[in-house]
Coordinates of N, CA, C and O in Angstrom, one line a residue:
X1 N -3.5 -5.7 18.3 CA -2.6 -5.2 17.2 C -3.4 -4.0 16.5 O -4.5 -3.7 16.7
X2 N -2.7 -3.4 15.7 CA -3.1 -2.2 14.9 C -4.2 -2.7 14.0 O -4.2 -3.8 13.4
X3 N -5.2 -1.8 13.8 CA -6.2 -2.0 12.7 C -6.0 -1.2 11.6 O -5.7 0.0 11.7
X4 N -5.9 -1.7 10.4 CA -5.7 -1.0 9.2 C -7.0 -1.1 8.3 O -7.5 -2.2 8.0
X5 N -7.5 0.1 7.9 CA -8.6 0.2 7.1 C -8.4 1.0 5.7 O -8.2 2.1 5.8
X6 N -8.5 0.3 4.7 CA -8.3 0.9 3.3 C -9.5 1.6 2.8 O -10.6 1.1 3.1
X7 N -9.3 2.5 2.1 CA -10.5 3.2 1.3 C -9.9 3.9 0.0 O -8.8 4.0 -0.1
X8 N -10.9 4.3 -0.8 CA -10.5 4.9 -2.0 C -10.5 4.1 -3.2 O -10.3 4.7 -4.4
X9 N -10.7 2.8 -3.2 CA -10.8 2.1 -4.3 C -12.1 2.3 -5.1 O -13.0 3.0 -4.6
X10 N -12.1 1.7 -6.3 CA -13.3 1.9 -7.1 C -12.9 1.5 -8.6 O -11.9 0.9 -8.8
X11 N -13.8 1.9 -9.4 CA -13.6 1.7 -10.9 C -13.3 2.9 -11.6 O -13.7 4.0 -11.3
X12 N -12.2 2.8 -12.5 CA -11.7 3.8 -13.3 C -11.3 3.3 -14.6 O -11.0 2.2 -14.8
X13 N -11.3 4.2 -15.5 CA -10.9 3.8 -17.0 C -9.4 3.8 -17.1 O -8.6 4.4 -16.3
X14 N -9.0 3.0 -18.0 CA -7.5 3.1 -18.4 C -6.9 4.5 -18.5 O -7.6 5.4 -19.2
X15 N -6.0 4.8 -17.9 CA -5.4 6.2 -18.0 C -5.8 7.0 -16.8 O -5.2 8.1 -16.6
X16 N -6.8 6.6 -16.0 CA -7.2 7.4 -14.9 C -6.4 7.3 -13.7 O -5.3 6.7 -13.7
X17 N -6.9 7.9 -12.7 CA -6.2 8.0 -11.4 C -7.0 7.6 -10.2 O -8.2 7.8 -10.2
X18 N -6.4 7.2 -9.2 CA -7.0 6.9 -7.9 C -6.1 7.3 -6.7 O -4.9 7.2 -6.9
X19 N -6.7 7.5 -5.6 CA -5.9 7.8 -4.4 C -6.5 6.8 -3.3 O -7.6 7.1 -2.9
X20 N -5.6 5.9 -2.9 CA -6.0 5.1 -1.8 C -5.5 5.6 -0.6 O -4.5 6.2 -0.4
X21 N -6.4 5.3 0.6 CA -6.0 5.7 1.9 C -6.0 4.5 2.8 O -6.8 3.6 2.7
X22 N -5.2 4.5 3.9 CA -5.1 3.5 4.8 C -5.1 4.1 6.3 O -4.2 4.9 6.6
X23 N -6.1 4.0 7.0 CA -6.3 4.6 8.4 C -5.8 3.6 9.4 O -6.5 2.5 9.3
X24 N -4.8 3.8 10.2 CA -4.4 2.9 11.3 C -5.1 3.4 12.6 O -5.1 4.5 13.0
X25 N -5.6 2.5 13.4 CA -6.2 2.7 14.6 C -5.8 1.6 15.6 O -5.1 0.6 15.3
X26 N -6.2 1.7 16.8 CA -5.8 0.7 17.9 C -4.6 1.1 18.5 O -4.5 1.9 19.3
X27 N -3.5 0.4 17.9 CA -2.2 0.6 18.4 C -1.5 1.8 17.7 O -0.4 2.2 18.1
X28 N -2.2 2.5 16.8 CA -1.9 3.6 16.2 C -0.9 3.5 15.0 O -0.6 2.4 14.5
X29 N -0.5 4.6 14.5 CA 0.3 4.6 13.3 C 1.8 4.8 13.8 O 2.2 5.9 14.1
X30 N 2.5 3.6 14.0 CA 3.8 3.7 14.6 C 4.8 4.1 13.4 O 5.1 3.4 12.5
X31 N 5.2 5.2 13.5 CA 6.2 5.9 12.5 C 7.5 5.3 12.5 O 8.4 5.6 11.6
X32 N 7.9 4.4 13.3 CA 9.1 3.6 13.4 C 9.0 2.3 12.5 O 10.0 1.6 12.5
X33 N 7.9 2.1 11.9 CA 7.8 0.8 11.1 C 7.6 1.1 9.6 O 6.9 2.1 9.2
X34 N 8.1 0.2 8.8 CA 7.9 0.4 7.4 C 6.4 0.1 7.1 O 5.8 -0.7 7.8
X35 N 5.8 0.7 6.2 CA 4.4 0.6 5.8 C 4.4 0.5 4.2 O 5.3 1.1 3.5
X36 N 3.4 -0.3 3.7 CA 3.4 -0.4 2.2 C 2.1 -0.8 1.8 O 1.1 -1.0 2.6
X37 N 2.0 -1.0 0.4 CA 0.8 -1.5 -0.3 C 1.1 -2.7 -1.0 O 2.2 -2.8 -1.7
X38 N 0.3 -3.7 -0.9 CA 0.3 -4.8 -1.8 C -0.9 -5.0 -2.6 O -1.9 -4.2 -2.4
X39 N -0.9 -5.9 -3.6 CA -2.1 -6.1 -4.3 C -2.2 -7.6 -4.8 O -1.2 -8.3 -4.9
X40 N -3.4 -8.0 -5.0 CA -3.6 -9.4 -5.4 C -4.8 -9.3 -6.6 O -5.9 -9.0 -6.2
X41 N -4.3 -9.8 -7.7 CA -5.3 -9.9 -8.8 C -5.9 -11.3 -8.9 O -5.3 -12.3 -8.3
X42 N -7.0 -11.5 -9.5 CA -7.6 -12.9 -9.5 C -6.6 -13.9 -10.2 O -6.0 -13.6 -11.2
X43 N -6.5 -15.0 -9.5 CA -5.5 -16.0 -10.0 C -4.1 -15.8 -9.9 O -3.3 -16.6 -10.4
X44 N -3.7 -14.8 -9.1 CA -2.3 -14.4 -9.0 C -1.9 -14.3 -7.5 O -2.9 -14.1 -6.7
X45 N -0.7 -14.4 -7.3 CA -0.2 -14.3 -6.0 C -0.1 -12.7 -5.5 O -0.1 -11.8 -6.3
X46 N -0.2 -12.5 -4.2 CA -0.1 -11.2 -3.7 C 1.3 -10.6 -4.0 O 2.3 -11.4 -3.8
X47 N 1.4 -9.4 -4.4 CA 2.6 -8.8 -4.7 C 2.7 -7.4 -4.1 O 1.8 -6.7 -3.9
X48 N 4.0 -7.0 -3.8 CA 4.2 -5.7 -3.4 C 4.0 -4.7 -4.4 O 4.3 -5.0 -5.6
X49 N 3.6 -3.5 -4.0 CA 3.4 -2.3 -4.8 C 4.4 -1.2 -4.6 O 5.2 -0.7 -5.5
X50 N 4.4 -0.8 -3.3 CA 5.2 0.3 -2.9 C 5.4 0.2 -1.3 O 4.5 -0.3 -0.7
X51 N 6.4 0.9 -0.9 CA 6.6 1.0 0.6 C 7.3 2.2 1.0 O 7.8 3.0 0.1
X52 N 7.2 2.6 2.2 CA 7.8 3.8 2.7 C 8.4 3.6 4.2 O 7.7 3.0 5.0
X53 N 9.5 4.0 4.3 CA 10.2 3.8 5.5 C 9.9 4.8 6.6 O 9.1 5.7 6.4
X54 N 10.5 4.7 7.8 CA 10.1 5.6 8.9 C 10.6 7.1 8.6 O 10.1 7.9 9.4
X55 N 11.5 7.2 7.7 CA 12.0 8.6 7.3 C 11.2 9.1 6.1 O 11.5 10.3 5.6
X56 N 10.3 8.4 5.7 CA 9.5 8.9 4.5 C 10.0 8.5 3.1 O 9.5 9.1 2.2
X57 N 11.1 7.8 3.1 CA 11.7 7.4 1.8 C 10.9 6.3 1.1 O 10.7 5.3 1.8
X58 N 10.4 6.6 -0.1 CA 9.6 5.5 -0.7 C 10.4 4.7 -1.7 O 11.5 4.9 -2.1
X59 N 9.8 3.5 -1.8 CA 10.4 2.5 -2.8 C 9.2 1.9 -3.7 O 8.1 1.8 -3.1
X60 N 9.5 1.6 -4.9 CA 8.3 1.2 -5.8 C 8.8 -0.1 -6.6 O 9.9 -0.1 -7.0
X61 N 7.8 -0.9 -6.7 CA 8.1 -2.1 -7.5 C 8.0 -1.6 -9.0 O 7.4 -0.6 -9.3
X62 N 8.6 -2.5 -9.9 CA 8.7 -2.0 -11.2 C 7.4 -1.9 -11.9 O 7.2 -1.1 -12.9
X63 N 6.4 -2.6 -11.5 CA 5.0 -2.7 -12.0 C 4.4 -1.2 -12.0 O 3.6 -1.0 -12.8
X64 N 4.8 -0.6 -11.0 CA 4.0 0.8 -10.8 C 5.0 2.0 -10.9 O 4.7 3.2 -10.7
X65 N 6.4 1.7 -11.2 CA 7.4 2.7 -11.1 C 7.0 3.8 -12.1 O 6.7 3.6 -13.2
X66 N 7.0 5.0 -11.5 CA 6.6 6.3 -12.4 C 5.2 6.5 -12.5 O 4.8 7.5 -13.0
X67 N 4.3 5.5 -11.9 CA 2.9 5.8 -11.9 C 2.2 5.9 -10.6 O 1.0 6.1 -10.5
X68 N 3.1 5.8 -9.6 CA 2.5 5.8 -8.2 C 3.3 6.6 -7.3 O 4.5 6.8 -7.4
X69 N 2.7 7.1 -6.2 CA 3.3 7.9 -5.2 C 2.8 7.5 -3.8 O 1.6 7.5 -3.6
X70 N 3.8 7.0 -3.0 CA 3.3 6.5 -1.6 C 3.7 7.6 -0.7 O 4.7 8.2 -0.8
X71 N 2.9 7.8 0.3 CA 3.2 8.9 1.3 C 2.5 8.5 2.7 O 1.7 7.6 2.7
X72 N 3.0 9.1 3.7 CA 2.5 8.8 5.1 C 2.2 10.2 5.8 O 3.1 11.0 5.8
X73 N 1.1 10.2 6.5 CA 0.8 11.4 7.3 C 0.7 10.9 8.7 O -0.3 10.4 9.1
X74 N 1.8 11.0 9.6 CA 1.7 10.5 10.8 C 0.7 11.2 11.9 O 0.2 10.7 12.8
X75 N 0.5 12.5 11.5 CA -0.4 13.2 12.4 C -1.8 12.7 12.2 O -2.7 12.9 13.1
X76 N -2.2 12.2 11.1 CA -3.5 11.5 10.8 C -3.6 10.0 10.8 O -4.6 9.5 10.6
X77 N -2.3 9.5 11.2 CA -2.3 7.9 11.1 C -2.8 7.4 9.9 O -3.4 6.3 9.9
X78 N -2.3 8.0 8.8 CA -2.8 7.6 7.5 C -1.7 7.3 6.6 O -0.8 8.1 6.5
X79 N -1.7 6.3 5.7 CA -1.0 6.0 4.6 C -1.6 6.2 3.3 O -2.9 5.8 3.2
X80 N -1.0 6.6 2.3 CA -1.6 7.0 0.9 C -0.9 6.3 -0.2 O 0.3 6.0 -0.1
X81 N -1.7 6.0 -1.2 CA -1.0 5.6 -2.4 C -1.8 6.3 -3.5 O -3.1 6.0 -3.7
X82 N -1.1 7.2 -4.2 CA -1.6 7.9 -5.4 C -1.2 7.2 -6.6 O 0.0 6.9 -6.9
X83 N -2.1 6.8 -7.5 CA -1.8 6.1 -8.7 C -2.4 6.9 -10.0 O -3.5 7.4 -9.9
X84 N -1.7 6.9 -11.0 CA -2.2 7.6 -12.2 C -1.7 6.7 -13.4 O -0.9 5.8 -13.3
X85 N -2.2 7.1 -14.5 CA -2.0 6.3 -15.8 C -2.3 4.8 -15.5 O -1.5 3.9 -15.8
X86 N -3.4 4.5 -14.8 CA -3.8 3.2 -14.6 C -4.0 2.3 -15.8 O -4.5 2.8 -16.8
X87 N -3.6 1.1 -15.5 CA -3.7 0.0 -16.6 C -4.6 -1.1 -16.1 O -4.9 -1.2 -14.8
X88 N -5.2 -1.9 -17.1 CA -6.0 -2.9 -16.7 C -5.2 -4.0 -15.8 O -5.8 -4.6 -15.0
X89 N -4.0 -4.0 -15.9 CA -3.1 -4.8 -15.1 C -3.1 -4.5 -13.6 O -2.6 -5.3 -12.8
X90 N -3.5 -3.3 -13.3 CA -3.7 -2.8 -11.9 C -4.9 -3.2 -11.2 O -4.9 -3.0 -10.1
X91 N -5.8 -3.9 -11.9 CA -7.1 -4.4 -11.3 C -6.6 -5.5 -10.3 O -6.1 -6.5 -10.6
X92 N -7.0 -5.2 -9.0 CA -6.7 -6.0 -7.9 C -7.3 -5.6 -6.7 O -7.6 -4.3 -6.6
X93 N -7.3 -6.4 -5.7 CA -7.6 -5.9 -4.3 C -6.3 -5.4 -3.7 O -5.2 -6.1 -3.8
X94 N -6.3 -4.1 -3.3 CA -5.1 -3.6 -2.7 C -5.1 -3.5 -1.2 O -6.1 -3.2 -0.6
X95 N -4.1 -4.0 -0.6 CA -4.0 -4.1 0.8 C -2.9 -3.1 1.5 O -1.8 -3.0 1.0
X96 N -3.3 -2.6 2.4 CA -2.4 -1.8 3.3 C -1.7 -2.7 4.2 O -2.3 -3.7 4.7
X97 N -0.5 -2.4 4.5 CA 0.4 -3.4 5.4 C 1.3 -2.5 6.3 O 1.8 -1.5 5.9
X98 N 1.5 -3.1 7.5 CA 2.5 -2.4 8.4 C 3.4 -3.5 8.8 O 3.0 -4.6 9.3
X99 N 4.7 -3.4 8.8 CA 5.6 -4.5 9.2 C 5.5 -4.8 10.6 O 5.4 -3.8 11.5
X100 N 5.6 -6.0 10.9 CA 5.8 -6.5 12.3 C 7.2 -6.4 12.8 O 7.4 -6.2 14.0
X101 N 8.1 -6.5 11.9 CA 9.6 -6.5 12.2 C 10.1 -5.1 12.0 O 9.7 -4.5 11.0
X102 N 10.7 -4.6 13.0 CA 11.0 -3.2 12.9 C 12.0 -2.8 11.7 O 11.8 -1.7 11.1
X103 N 13.0 -3.8 11.5 CA 14.0 -3.5 10.4 C 14.8 -2.1 10.7 O 15.2 -1.6 9.7
X104 N 14.7 -1.7 11.9 CA 15.4 -0.3 12.1 C 14.7 0.8 11.5 O 15.3 1.8 11.3
X105 N 13.4 0.6 11.2 CA 12.6 1.7 10.5 C 12.7 1.6 9.0 O 12.0 2.2 8.2
X106 N 13.6 0.7 8.5 CA 13.7 0.6 7.1 C 12.8 -0.4 6.4 O 12.0 -1.1 7.2
X107 N 12.6 -0.4 5.1 CA 11.8 -1.3 4.5 C 12.6 -2.4 3.9 O 13.6 -2.1 3.2
X108 N 12.2 -3.7 4.0 CA 13.0 -4.7 3.4 C 12.7 -4.8 1.9 O 11.7 -4.3 1.4
X109 N 13.8 -5.2 1.3 CA 13.7 -5.5 -0.2 C 14.2 -6.8 -0.5 O 15.4 -7.2 -0.2
X110 N 13.4 -7.7 -1.1 CA 12.0 -7.4 -1.5 C 11.0 -7.2 -0.2 O 11.5 -7.6 0.8
X111 N 9.9 -6.8 -0.4 CA 9.0 -6.7 0.7 C 8.6 -8.0 1.3 O 8.5 -9.0 0.5
X112 N 8.4 -8.0 2.6 CA 8.0 -9.3 3.3 C 6.6 -9.4 3.6 O 5.8 -8.5 3.3
X113 N 6.1 -10.6 4.0 CA 4.7 -10.8 4.2 C 4.4 -10.9 5.7 O 3.3 -11.1 6.1
X114 N 5.4 -10.6 6.6 CA 5.2 -10.6 8.1 C 4.7 -9.3 8.4 O 5.4 -8.5 9.0
X115 N 3.4 -9.0 8.1 CA 2.8 -7.7 8.3 C 1.5 -7.8 9.0 O 0.8 -8.9 9.1
X116 N 1.1 -6.7 9.6 CA -0.4 -6.5 9.9 C -1.1 -6.1 8.5 O -0.4 -5.3 7.7
X117 N -2.2 -6.5 8.4 CA -3.0 -6.3 7.1 C -4.2 -5.6 7.2 O -5.0 -5.8 8.2
X118 N -4.6 -4.8 6.3 CA -6.0 -4.4 6.1 C -6.8 -5.3 5.4 O -6.4 -6.3 5.0
X119 N -8.1 -5.1 5.3 CA -9.1 -5.8 4.7 C -9.1 -5.8 3.2 O -9.5 -6.6 2.5
X120 N -8.5 -4.7 2.7 CA -8.3 -4.6 1.2 C -9.4 -3.7 0.6 O -10.5 -3.4 1.2
X121 N -9.1 -3.0 -0.5 CA -9.9 -2.2 -1.2 C -9.8 -2.5 -2.8 O -8.6 -2.6 -3.2
X122 N -10.9 -2.7 -3.4 CA -10.8 -3.2 -4.8 C -10.5 -1.9 -5.7 O -11.2 -1.0 -5.7
X123 N -9.6 -2.2 -6.6 CA -9.3 -1.3 -7.7 C -9.6 -2.0 -9.0 O -9.1 -3.1 -9.2
X124 N -10.5 -1.5 -9.8 CA -10.8 -2.1 -11.1 C -10.6 -1.0 -12.3 O -11.2 0.0 -12.1
X125 N -9.8 -1.4 -13.1 CA -9.4 -0.6 -14.2 C -10.0 -1.2 -15.5 O -9.7 -2.4 -15.9
X126 N -10.9 -0.5 -16.2 CA -11.5 -0.9 -17.4 C -11.0 -0.2 -18.6 O -10.7 0.9 -18.5
X127 N -11.2 -0.9 -19.8 CA -10.8 -0.3 -21.0 C -12.1 0.0 -21.9 O -13.1 -0.4 -21.5

């Protein structure tokens, strides 16, 4: 299966910005599949953050609406998540995901858990 490796996490103050990257290798960056970002905070369930379909159309969960931009660069086999105006509530391990089910290139709503997953990158927002 595809290998997904996240990077770009770190510590930032409230109101700051981060750009996460996800490099796909092995089976490659299949642009016919939905890709997205999830996050999991301590003591909470994993939740979707944003997704992008095979045509590059993004969708965002309410928690980050207006504060995040998801994009994909198929020539680099890379998925990105740009976040700004970060809040302490954004503190979580962020996971890159690629759908196992094609969905015709679309992204399901709500986001599903039947994905290939990266190992995660920690985002810590402090006040």
